[in-house]
Coordinates of C-alpha atoms and ligand atoms in Angstrom, one line a residue:
M1 CA 70.2 -13.1 64.8
A2 CA 72.5 -14.6 61.9
I3 CA 71.2 -18.0 61.2
A4 CA 74.4 -20.5 61.3
P5 CA 75.2 -22.4 58.3
I6 CA 73.6 -25.9 58.2
S7 CA 76.7 -27.4 57.9
E8 CA 77.6 -26.1 61.4
R9 CA 74.3 -27.9 63.4
D10 CA 74.6 -30.2 65.9
G11 CA 73.2 -34.1 65.8
Y12 CA 73.7 -37.0 63.6
I13 CA 73.5 -37.9 60.1
W14 CA 73.0 -41.8 58.9
I15 CA 75.3 -42.1 55.8
N16 CA 75.7 -45.9 54.5
G17 CA 74.7 -47.3 57.5
E18 CA 76.6 -45.8 60.1
F19 CA 75.3 -42.4 62.5
I20 CA 78.0 -39.7 62.0
E21 CA 78.4 -36.9 64.1
W22 CA 77.0 -33.5 61.9
K23 CA 80.0 -31.4 61.5
K24 CA 82.1 -34.3 60.5
T25 CA 80.6 -35.7 57.5
Q26 CA 82.5 -35.5 54.4
I27 CA 82.3 -36.3 50.6
H28 CA 84.9 -36.0 48.4
I29 CA 85.5 -32.9 46.0
L30 CA 85.4 -35.1 43.1
T31 CA 82.0 -36.7 44.2
H32 CA 80.4 -37.4 40.6
S33 CA 76.9 -36.4 41.7
L34 CA 78.4 -32.8 42.7
H35 CA 79.5 -32.7 39.0
Y36 CA 77.0 -34.2 36.9
G37 CA 73.7 -33.5 39.0
G38 CA 72.8 -37.3 39.5
A39 CA 71.5 -37.5 43.0
V40 CA 68.1 -38.5 44.1
F41 CA 66.2 -37.4 47.1
E42 CA 63.0 -36.5 49.1
G43 CA 61.6 -34.2 51.4
I44 CA 59.8 -35.4 54.2
R45 CA 58.1 -34.0 57.7
S46 CA 57.5 -35.6 60.6
Y47 CA 54.9 -34.0 63.3
N48 CA 55.4 -34.7 66.7
G49 CA 58.1 -37.1 66.3
K50 CA 55.5 -38.9 63.7
I51 CA 56.7 -39.0 59.8
F52 CA 54.1 -38.1 57.5
K53 CA 53.7 -40.4 54.5
L54 CA 57.0 -42.1 55.1
K55 CA 56.4 -45.0 53.1
D56 CA 55.2 -42.9 49.9
H57 CA 58.1 -40.7 49.9
M58 CA 60.6 -43.9 50.4
D59 CA 58.9 -45.5 47.4
R60 CA 59.2 -42.0 45.1
L61 CA 62.8 -42.2 46.3
F62 CA 63.2 -45.6 45.2
R63 CA 61.4 -44.8 41.8
S64 CA 63.5 -42.0 41.4
A65 CA 66.8 -44.2 41.7
A66 CA 65.4 -46.7 39.4
M67 CA 65.1 -43.9 36.6
L68 CA 68.4 -43.3 36.8
K69 CA 69.5 -47.0 37.0
Y70 CA 70.5 -46.7 40.6
S71 CA 71.1 -49.9 42.5
P72 CA 70.8 -48.6 45.7
N73 CA 72.8 -50.8 48.7
F74 CA 70.3 -49.8 51.4
S75 CA 66.4 -51.0 51.0
V76 CA 63.3 -48.9 51.3
E77 CA 63.0 -50.5 54.8
E78 CA 66.7 -49.9 56.2
I79 CA 66.5 -45.9 55.1
S80 CA 63.1 -45.8 56.8
R81 CA 64.3 -47.3 60.1
A82 CA 67.6 -44.7 59.9
A83 CA 65.0 -41.8 59.3
E84 CA 63.2 -42.9 62.5
K85 CA 66.2 -43.3 64.5
L86 CA 67.5 -40.1 63.3
L87 CA 64.7 -38.4 64.9
I88 CA 65.1 -39.8 68.3
L89 CA 68.8 -39.4 68.0
N90 CA 68.4 -36.0 66.9
N91 CA 65.8 -35.3 69.7
L92 CA 63.6 -33.8 66.9
K93 CA 60.0 -33.6 66.9
D94 CA 58.8 -31.5 63.9
A95 CA 61.6 -32.2 61.6
Y96 CA 62.3 -31.9 57.8
I97 CA 63.7 -35.2 57.0
R98 CA 66.1 -35.3 54.0
P99 CA 67.3 -38.5 52.4
L100 CA 69.5 -38.4 49.4
L101 CA 71.2 -41.2 47.2
W102 CA 74.5 -40.3 45.0
K103 CA 77.6 -41.4 43.1
G104 CA 80.4 -41.5 44.8
S105 CA 83.9 -40.2 43.6
E106 CA 85.1 -43.4 41.9
S107 CA 85.2 -42.0 38.5
M108 CA 84.9 -38.8 36.8
R109 CA 83.8 -40.5 33.3
I110 CA 79.9 -39.9 32.7
H111 CA 78.9 -43.3 33.4
S112 CA 81.3 -45.9 34.8
P113 CA 80.6 -49.4 36.3
M114 CA 83.2 -48.5 39.4
L115 CA 80.7 -45.6 40.6
S116 CA 79.2 -46.7 44.2
I117 CA 75.5 -45.8 45.3
N118 CA 76.0 -43.8 48.6
A119 CA 72.8 -43.3 50.6
M120 CA 72.1 -40.3 53.7
V121 CA 69.7 -39.1 55.6
S122 CA 69.6 -36.0 57.6
A123 CA 67.2 -34.4 60.0
W124 CA 66.4 -31.0 61.3
D125 CA 64.2 -28.9 63.4
V126 CA 61.3 -27.8 61.2
G127 CA 61.2 -24.1 62.1
A128 CA 64.1 -23.4 59.5
V129 CA 62.2 -24.8 56.8
E130 CA 58.8 -23.5 57.7
Y131 CA 57.4 -21.0 55.5
R132 CA 55.7 -18.2 57.5
K133 CA 53.6 -16.2 55.2
T134 CA 50.2 -17.6 54.7
E135 CA 49.8 -16.0 51.2
L136 CA 52.0 -16.1 48.1
N137 CA 52.6 -14.0 45.3
L138 CA 53.7 -15.6 42.1
L139 CA 55.7 -14.6 39.3
I140 CA 55.3 -16.7 36.2
S141 CA 58.9 -17.6 35.2
S142 CA 60.5 -17.1 31.8
F143 CA 62.4 -20.6 32.4
E144 CA 60.4 -23.5 31.4
K145 CA 59.9 -26.9 32.6
P146 CA 61.4 -29.7 30.3
S147 CA 59.1 -32.3 28.7
S148 CA 59.5 -35.6 30.4
K149 CA 61.6 -36.5 27.3
V150 CA 64.5 -34.4 28.3
I151 CA 64.3 -34.9 32.1
P152 CA 61.2 -37.0 34.1
A153 CA 59.7 -34.3 36.0
N154 CA 58.5 -37.2 38.5
C155 CA 62.4 -38.1 39.0
K156 CA 63.0 -36.2 42.2
S157 CA 66.9 -35.5 40.8
S158 CA 68.9 -32.7 41.9
A159 CA 69.4 -32.1 38.0
N160 CA 65.6 -30.9 38.3
Y161 CA 65.9 -28.3 40.6
Q162 CA 69.2 -25.8 39.0
M163 CA 67.1 -23.8 36.8
A164 CA 64.2 -23.7 39.9
S165 CA 67.0 -22.4 41.5
V166 CA 67.5 -19.1 39.3
A167 CA 63.8 -18.8 38.8
Q168 CA 62.9 -18.7 42.2
L169 CA 66.0 -16.1 42.7
E170 CA 64.5 -13.9 40.2
A171 CA 60.9 -14.2 41.1
L172 CA 62.6 -13.1 44.8
E173 CA 64.6 -10.2 43.7
E174 CA 61.4 -8.6 42.2
G175 CA 59.4 -8.9 45.1
Y176 CA 57.6 -12.4 44.5
D177 CA 57.5 -15.3 46.5
D178 CA 58.0 -17.7 44.5
A179 CA 58.2 -18.9 40.6
L180 CA 55.5 -20.5 38.6
M181 CA 56.8 -22.5 35.7
L182 CA 55.1 -23.3 32.7
D183 CA 55.5 -26.6 30.4
Q184 CA 57.2 -26.1 26.6
M185 CA 53.6 -26.0 25.4
G186 CA 52.7 -23.3 27.6
F187 CA 50.7 -25.0 30.1
L188 CA 50.8 -24.4 33.8
A189 CA 53.3 -27.1 35.2
E190 CA 54.2 -26.3 39.0
A191 CA 56.1 -23.6 41.2
T192 CA 59.8 -24.1 42.2
T193 CA 58.7 -26.9 45.0
S194 CA 54.9 -27.2 44.7
N195 CA 52.2 -28.2 43.3
I196 CA 49.6 -25.5 42.2
F197 CA 45.6 -26.0 42.6
F198 CA 42.7 -23.5 41.4
V199 CA 39.3 -23.3 42.2
K200 CA 36.3 -22.5 40.0
D201 CA 32.3 -22.9 41.0
G202 CA 32.9 -25.0 43.9
K203 CA 35.6 -27.4 42.1
I204 CA 39.2 -28.0 42.1
F205 CA 41.4 -28.3 39.1
T206 CA 44.8 -28.9 38.6
P207 CA 47.6 -29.3 36.0
I208 CA 47.5 -32.8 34.7
P209 CA 51.1 -33.8 35.9
D210 CA 53.5 -34.6 32.9
S211 CA 55.9 -32.0 33.5
A212 CA 55.6 -31.4 37.4
L213 CA 56.6 -33.8 40.3
I214 CA 53.2 -36.0 41.5
G215 CA 53.4 -34.5 44.9
I216 CA 52.6 -36.4 47.4
T217 CA 50.7 -33.7 49.1
R218 CA 49.2 -33.1 45.8
T219 CA 47.5 -36.2 46.3
T220 CA 46.9 -36.3 50.0
V221 CA 44.8 -33.0 49.0
M222 CA 43.0 -34.6 46.1
D223 CA 42.2 -37.1 48.7
I224 CA 41.1 -34.5 51.6
A225 CA 38.6 -32.8 48.7
K226 CA 37.0 -36.1 48.2
T227 CA 36.3 -36.9 51.4
I228 CA 34.8 -33.4 52.0
G229 CA 33.0 -33.8 48.6
I230 CA 34.9 -31.6 46.3
D231 CA 35.8 -32.8 43.0
T232 CA 39.4 -32.5 41.4
E233 CA 40.0 -32.2 37.7
E234 CA 43.6 -32.3 36.1
I235 CA 43.2 -30.2 33.0
R236 CA 45.6 -28.1 30.9
I237 CA 45.8 -24.6 32.2
T238 CA 47.1 -21.5 30.1
K239 CA 48.2 -18.2 31.4
D240 CA 44.8 -17.0 29.7
D241 CA 42.7 -19.1 31.9
L242 CA 44.3 -17.8 35.3
E243 CA 41.0 -14.8 35.4
S244 CA 38.6 -17.8 35.1
F245 CA 39.7 -19.2 38.8
T246 CA 38.5 -17.4 42.0
E247 CA 40.7 -19.5 44.4
C248 CA 44.2 -20.9 43.9
F249 CA 46.5 -22.7 46.2
V250 CA 49.9 -24.5 46.3
T251 CA 50.6 -27.7 48.0
G252 CA 54.0 -29.7 48.8
T253 CA 55.7 -31.2 52.1
A254 CA 57.7 -28.2 53.1
I255 CA 55.2 -25.4 52.1
E256 CA 52.2 -27.4 53.3
V257 CA 48.7 -25.9 51.9
K258 CA 49.3 -22.3 51.0
A259 CA 46.7 -19.9 49.8
V260 CA 48.2 -17.7 46.8
N261 CA 47.2 -14.4 46.6
S262 CA 47.9 -13.2 43.3
I263 CA 49.9 -14.8 40.1
T264 CA 51.9 -12.0 37.7
S265 CA 52.5 -12.7 34.3
S266 CA 56.0 -11.7 32.4
D267 CA 54.0 -8.9 30.7
K268 CA 53.0 -7.7 34.4
K269 CA 49.3 -9.1 33.9
K270 CA 48.3 -9.4 38.0
V271 CA 45.4 -12.1 38.7
S272 CA 44.3 -11.8 42.0
Y273 CA 42.5 -14.6 44.0
T274 CA 40.0 -14.6 47.2
N275 CA 40.6 -17.8 48.7
N276 CA 37.5 -17.6 51.2
D277 CA 35.8 -20.4 50.5
I278 CA 37.7 -24.0 49.6
T279 CA 41.0 -23.2 50.1
P280 CA 40.5 -22.6 54.0
K281 CA 38.6 -25.9 54.2
I282 CA 41.5 -27.7 52.6
I283 CA 44.4 -25.9 54.6
S284 CA 42.5 -26.7 58.0
A285 CA 41.9 -30.5 56.7
Y286 CA 45.6 -31.0 56.2
K287 CA 46.8 -29.3 59.1
N288 CA 44.4 -31.8 61.0
L289 CA 45.7 -34.7 59.2
V290 CA 49.2 -34.1 59.7
I291 CA 48.7 -34.0 63.3
S292 CA 46.5 -36.8 63.5
Ligands
PMP301 N1 56.8 -29.9 42.9 C1 58.3 -29.9 43.0 C2 59.4 -29.6 41.8 C3 58.6 -30.5 44.3 O1 60.1 -30.2 44.7 C4 57.7 -30.4 45.6 C5 58.3 -30.8 47.0 N2 58.6 -32.1 47.0 C6 56.3 -30.7 45.0 C7 56.2 -30.4 43.7 C8 55.5 -31.3 46.3 O2 55.6 -32.5 46.4 P1 55.4 -33.3 47.6 O3 54.0 -32.9 47.8 O4 55.6 -34.7 47.4 O5 56.0 -32.6 48.6

């Protein structure tokens, strides 16, 4: 059965303080953020009607906004309450929640004091975003993550996602599940919408996140590891190090914790992982935490 376009769903979307009927929401074609990529957003999950780490996501949204020198017209509390009300209004229990702040259509100049900062929150049933595969095969992309001097990786800005989207398309076209990106120094950064972890000798390793988003799931997983007595170390990881690890998994709000079956380099060298020790423990602890 064909899936209806996301714009054709039923329900409400909160825009600038009002709940508007889903299909009637509109922005002008000269919206500044559409042309220049200047929107900031979050991806949040609710489990059985309860929003997971709402405050952490809202704080990150406002940190992203501050990096772009946005002055939002709504507070963390107002946008958080809008997200909670939206779940009730749209009758959602297990939802993906997408808040976004964007610049309006008052000017096409690269910067203009006339530009409004708008806010919206939408939410939809998680069935549409859930990654049903339990093991992923990743392809190292030829696209690199920009240095944080080019565009801060920890700013969840729409501008950060365009090459990730091309990298993912390339990976899918070649039969992989997602792309993994290196930074400009050749160190592993992150997958298109998730952070990466490895296991060796009973210990977890993850890239130093200077060219990656500091994922809320990443931090949660590091906390889980600590409580079950496993150390996590942030290190620099190159393509040549991949073979030294036995397990690999990725983390993200939408993807949750997923085992990585293999990583293939652009020269088609494939490294496979067993994921039979620490990865399943982290996956099950994360599942328990989000529904608790
Ligand atoms: N990196 C990128 C580029 C992402 O888009 C995401 C998803 N937000 C992540 C990592 C994981 O972040 P989180 O765990 O906060 O969802």
